[in-house]
Amino acid sequence: MNFPFGKAKPQNKYIFIVEVALLLILFFTKIIFSVIPDVKEKISTNEPVEVSSATSTSVSETNNPSNKYEALVISILSGNSFEIERQTQTGTIRKKVFIAGTFIPKINTSTEIEKPSIYYITSNLLRNTVIIEEDQGVYDENQLQGVYVFMNNTFFNETFIALGNGLFDDSLSSQIKYKTLLDEAQTYAQNNNLGLWNITLEPTY
């Protein structure tokens, strides 16, 4: 025998589940729409909005540029100094720098002694784009900032000294970041009588 009223309880159960689901949808919808105006307001007023950690890192690196950057060598100033040019968000910046950890000895024939060094950096650096790493604590006697130069996966400062184009500046060794490499480069040049180590220097008194 069929009892028509026997299905009343399951139907009421389904209705209850549907009502609970609708209430949950309304609840979360209210939360979402309460957050959206706040985000819109922050965007319109340039206030910071929370983002993912990966995006935060990218933005942070953009707003805080490293002391390492690409630059074009536009002129040679001496045997171990030159002028660079680079593009930034605020425009073109030009700066005179010297090869950190190096110096050309002052002697009576300083111009002649410096010629090979000038030729070397001119042929290798002039009009070329290089990677510059600034050393904030290193300056030469002309108050030019010391830089480390990287080009074609080569550490230019090290090669410059290893070929005897300049000497390692011992007076700044405690401040030089790559002092071990540069000191070893000088030992190599000295042992092989390369560049400045193959001439007799007459100091200027």
XYZ file of C-alpha atoms in Angstrom, residues 2-166:
165
model
C 1.200 3.469 -0.871
C 1.291 6.229 1.743
C 1.367 9.664 0.016
C 2.494 11.424 3.144
C 5.448 9.117 3.658
C 7.686 11.278 1.336
C 7.175 14.477 3.285
C 10.218 14.072 5.520
C 12.850 13.576 2.736
C 11.474 16.567 0.824
C 11.770 18.756 3.925
C 15.353 17.571 4.322
C 16.285 18.617 0.764
C 14.594 21.988 1.207
C 16.598 22.580 4.381
C 19.918 21.792 2.595
C 19.036 24.175 -0.233
C 18.181 26.954 2.232
C 21.504 26.496 4.077
C 23.410 26.615 0.779
C 21.639 29.839 -0.231
C 22.441 31.424 3.121
C 26.123 30.503 2.758
C 26.224 31.984 -0.765
C 24.644 35.213 0.459
C 27.084 35.366 3.380
C 30.236 35.014 1.244
C 28.853 37.343 -1.425
C 28.398 40.031 1.220
C 32.022 39.579 2.380
C 33.415 39.810 -1.177
C 31.500 42.979 -2.029
C 32.539 44.584 1.241
C 36.244 44.044 0.350
C 36.110 45.222 -3.293
C 35.353 48.920 -2.515
C 38.288 49.016 -0.092
C 40.690 47.678 -2.727
C 39.332 50.091 -5.340
C 39.803 52.990 -2.940
C 43.433 52.017 -2.257
C 44.195 51.737 -5.966
C 42.653 55.133 -6.714
C 44.664 56.789 -3.917
C 47.946 54.932 -4.746
C 47.972 53.281 -1.336
C 49.770 49.920 -1.052
C 47.678 46.859 -1.756
C 48.700 43.455 -0.467
C 50.059 41.216 -3.242
C 51.747 37.834 -3.469
C 55.269 37.420 -2.106
C 56.731 36.876 -5.603
C 55.253 40.138 -6.865
C 56.393 41.971 -3.760
C 59.978 40.855 -4.349
C 59.880 42.022 -7.948
C 58.518 45.455 -7.020
C 61.028 45.817 -4.200
C 63.952 45.077 -6.514
C 62.665 47.606 -9.046
C 62.317 50.386 -6.486
C 65.685 49.636 -4.879
C 68.198 49.264 -7.710
C 71.379 47.334 -7.046
C 74.855 48.876 -7.252
C 75.404 46.645 -10.306
C 74.096 47.816 -13.667
C 74.761 47.998 -17.415
C 76.568 51.063 -18.763
C 78.187 52.283 -21.944
C 81.817 53.422 -21.815
C 81.803 56.748 -23.677
C 85.337 58.091 -23.094
C 88.741 57.156 -21.675
C 90.184 59.561 -19.103
C 93.479 57.917 -18.205
C 95.195 54.555 -18.008
C 92.723 53.309 -15.410
C 89.742 55.684 -15.533
C 86.884 56.317 -17.915
C 83.428 57.845 -18.251
C 80.234 55.806 -18.414
C 76.689 56.534 -19.473
C 73.539 54.693 -18.459
C 69.803 55.094 -18.850
C 67.537 55.300 -15.805
C 63.877 56.051 -15.208
C 64.827 59.674 -14.553
C 66.990 60.044 -17.666
C 70.578 59.648 -18.825
C 73.327 59.592 -16.196
C 77.012 60.107 -16.920
C 79.717 59.361 -14.397
C 83.514 59.344 -14.254
C 84.937 56.252 -12.538
C 88.192 54.358 -12.126
C 89.051 50.665 -12.112
C 88.829 49.803 -8.399
C 91.940 48.322 -6.830
C 94.308 49.681 -9.485
C 96.688 52.589 -9.938
C 99.258 53.755 -12.464
C 102.567 54.693 -10.797
C 103.642 58.325 -10.979
C 107.049 58.512 -12.630
C 109.052 61.035 -14.645
C 107.812 59.623 -17.941
C 104.274 59.004 -16.700
C 102.697 59.749 -20.082
C 104.785 57.130 -21.857
C 104.291 54.580 -19.083
C 100.542 55.044 -19.194
C 100.211 54.627 -22.971
C 99.916 50.799 -22.973
C 97.235 50.979 -20.266
C 95.303 53.641 -22.166
C 95.536 51.591 -25.345
C 94.344 48.456 -23.526
C 91.231 49.953 -21.952
C 90.466 51.935 -25.106
C 90.546 48.843 -27.322
C 88.569 46.741 -24.837
C 86.108 49.135 -23.214
C 85.473 52.225 -25.344
C 81.987 52.241 -26.935
C 81.228 48.871 -25.374
C 78.455 48.026 -22.927
C 79.763 46.558 -19.682
C 78.438 45.531 -16.287
C 79.474 48.010 -13.603
C 79.543 47.181 -9.900
C 80.130 50.248 -7.768
C 82.234 50.132 -4.614
C 80.778 52.856 -2.417
C 83.820 53.077 -0.142
C 86.599 53.294 -2.733
C 87.754 56.558 -4.363
C 90.993 57.564 -6.039
C 93.051 60.740 -5.537
C 90.769 62.578 -7.966
C 87.688 61.497 -6.020
C 86.511 59.185 -8.794
C 84.469 56.267 -7.530
C 85.978 52.821 -7.842
C 84.084 50.261 -9.917
C 84.417 46.603 -10.802
C 83.971 45.954 -14.500
C 82.550 42.757 -15.979
C 82.505 42.104 -19.710
C 81.892 38.890 -21.695
C 81.985 36.841 -18.469
C 85.404 38.321 -17.662
C 86.385 40.272 -14.558
C 88.153 43.185 -16.247
C 89.905 44.486 -13.091
C 91.612 41.138 -12.606
C 92.716 40.842 -16.246
C 93.905 44.458 -16.258
C 96.270 43.792 -13.345
C 97.263 40.273 -14.484
C 98.575 41.692 -17.771
C 100.564 44.384 -15.951
C 98.480 47.305 -17.214
C 98.106 48.601 -13.675
